[in-house]
mmCIF file of C-alpha atoms in Angstrom:
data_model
loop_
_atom_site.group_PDB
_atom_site.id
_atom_site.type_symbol
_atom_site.label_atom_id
_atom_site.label_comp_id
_atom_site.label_asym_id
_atom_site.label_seq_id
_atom_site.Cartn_x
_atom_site.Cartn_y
_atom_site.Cartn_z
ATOM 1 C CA UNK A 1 0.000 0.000 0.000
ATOM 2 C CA UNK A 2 1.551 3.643 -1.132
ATOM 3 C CA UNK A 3 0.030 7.179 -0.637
ATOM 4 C CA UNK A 4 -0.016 8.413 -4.033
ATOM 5 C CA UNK A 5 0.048 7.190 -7.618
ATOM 6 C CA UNK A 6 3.498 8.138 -8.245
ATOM 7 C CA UNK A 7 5.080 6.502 -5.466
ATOM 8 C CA UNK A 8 3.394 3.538 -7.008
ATOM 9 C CA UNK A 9 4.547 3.871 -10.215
ATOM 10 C CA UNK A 10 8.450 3.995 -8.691
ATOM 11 C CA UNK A 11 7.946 0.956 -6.554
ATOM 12 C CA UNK A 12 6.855 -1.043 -9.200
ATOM 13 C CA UNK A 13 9.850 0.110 -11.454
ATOM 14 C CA UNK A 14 11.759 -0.584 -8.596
ATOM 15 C CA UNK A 15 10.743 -4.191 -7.673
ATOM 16 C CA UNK A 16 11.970 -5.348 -10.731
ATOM 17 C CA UNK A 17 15.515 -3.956 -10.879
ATOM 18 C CA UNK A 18 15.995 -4.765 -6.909
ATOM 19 C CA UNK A 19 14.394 -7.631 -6.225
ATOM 20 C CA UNK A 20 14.526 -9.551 -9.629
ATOM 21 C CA UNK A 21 10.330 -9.717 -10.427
ATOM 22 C CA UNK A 22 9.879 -10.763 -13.737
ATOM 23 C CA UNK A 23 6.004 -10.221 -14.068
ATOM 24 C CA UNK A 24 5.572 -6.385 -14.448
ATOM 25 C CA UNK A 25 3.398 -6.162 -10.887
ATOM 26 C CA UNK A 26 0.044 -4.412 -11.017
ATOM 27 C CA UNK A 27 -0.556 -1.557 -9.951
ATOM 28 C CA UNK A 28 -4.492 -0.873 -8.225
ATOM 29 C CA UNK A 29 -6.084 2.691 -6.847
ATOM 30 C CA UNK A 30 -7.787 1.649 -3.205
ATOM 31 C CA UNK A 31 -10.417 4.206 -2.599
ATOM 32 C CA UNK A 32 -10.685 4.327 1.259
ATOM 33 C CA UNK A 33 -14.872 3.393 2.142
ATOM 34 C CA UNK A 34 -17.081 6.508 1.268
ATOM 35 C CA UNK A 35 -14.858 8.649 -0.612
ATOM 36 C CA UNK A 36 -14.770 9.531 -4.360
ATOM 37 C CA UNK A 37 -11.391 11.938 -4.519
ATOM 38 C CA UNK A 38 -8.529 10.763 -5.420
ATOM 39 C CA UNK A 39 -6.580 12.548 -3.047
ATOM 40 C CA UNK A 40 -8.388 9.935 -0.426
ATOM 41 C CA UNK A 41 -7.059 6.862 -1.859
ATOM 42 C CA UNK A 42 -4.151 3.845 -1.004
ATOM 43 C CA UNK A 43 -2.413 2.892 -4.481
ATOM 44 C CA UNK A 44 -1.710 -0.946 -4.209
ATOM 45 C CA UNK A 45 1.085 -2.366 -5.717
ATOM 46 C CA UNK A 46 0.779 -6.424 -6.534
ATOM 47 C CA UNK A 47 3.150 -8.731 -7.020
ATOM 48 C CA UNK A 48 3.065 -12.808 -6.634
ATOM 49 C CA UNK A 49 5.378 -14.370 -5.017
ATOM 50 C CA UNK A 50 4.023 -18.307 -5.704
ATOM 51 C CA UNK A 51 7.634 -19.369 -5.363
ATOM 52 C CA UNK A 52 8.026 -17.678 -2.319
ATOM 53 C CA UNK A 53 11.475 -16.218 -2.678
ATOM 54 C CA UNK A 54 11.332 -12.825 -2.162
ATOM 55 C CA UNK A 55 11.837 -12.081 1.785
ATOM 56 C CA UNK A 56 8.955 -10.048 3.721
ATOM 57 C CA UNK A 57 11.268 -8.196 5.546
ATOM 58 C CA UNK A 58 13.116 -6.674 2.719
ATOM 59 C CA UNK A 59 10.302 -6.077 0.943
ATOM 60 C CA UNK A 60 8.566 -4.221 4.271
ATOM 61 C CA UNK A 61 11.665 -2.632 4.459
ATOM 62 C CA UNK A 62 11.386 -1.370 0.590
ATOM 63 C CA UNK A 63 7.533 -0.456 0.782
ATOM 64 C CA UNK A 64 8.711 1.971 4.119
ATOM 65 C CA UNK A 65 11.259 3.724 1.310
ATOM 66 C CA UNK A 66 7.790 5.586 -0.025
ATOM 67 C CA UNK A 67 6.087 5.601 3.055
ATOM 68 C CA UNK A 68 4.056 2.739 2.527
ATOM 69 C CA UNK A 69 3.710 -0.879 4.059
ATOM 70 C CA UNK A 70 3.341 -4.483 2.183
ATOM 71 C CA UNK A 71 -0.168 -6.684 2.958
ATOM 72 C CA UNK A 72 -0.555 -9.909 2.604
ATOM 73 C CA UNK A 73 -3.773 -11.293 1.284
#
């Protein structure tokens, strides 16, 4: 989860070059319940991990760079 669009967009570049992700990950606007501005959403930034390689705290660490924090589903 990021706070803005571009942040997003960076992250997801990001992923790739750091952490090796082949699939280009997805990248999903979260409006928060009730709201219809965009300046009152969470920008979601998906990637699978079915093999399970890439480590959760590295990639909590990463998410913190843009002041934002991984979920799990």
């Amino acid at each position: 989860m990021l706070p803005d669009r571009d942040a997003a967009e960076e992250a997801a570049q990001e992923l790739g070059e750091r952490f090796g992700v082949r699939e280009e990950p997805q990248i999903v606007r979260d409006a928060l319940a009730g709201e219809d501005d965009a300046e009152d959403a969470q920008w979601l930034v998906l990637v699978r991990d079915e093999d399970e390689r890439l480590d959760a705290a590295a990639l909590d660490a990463f998410a913190g760079e843009w002041e934002g924090w991984r979920e799990e589903p």
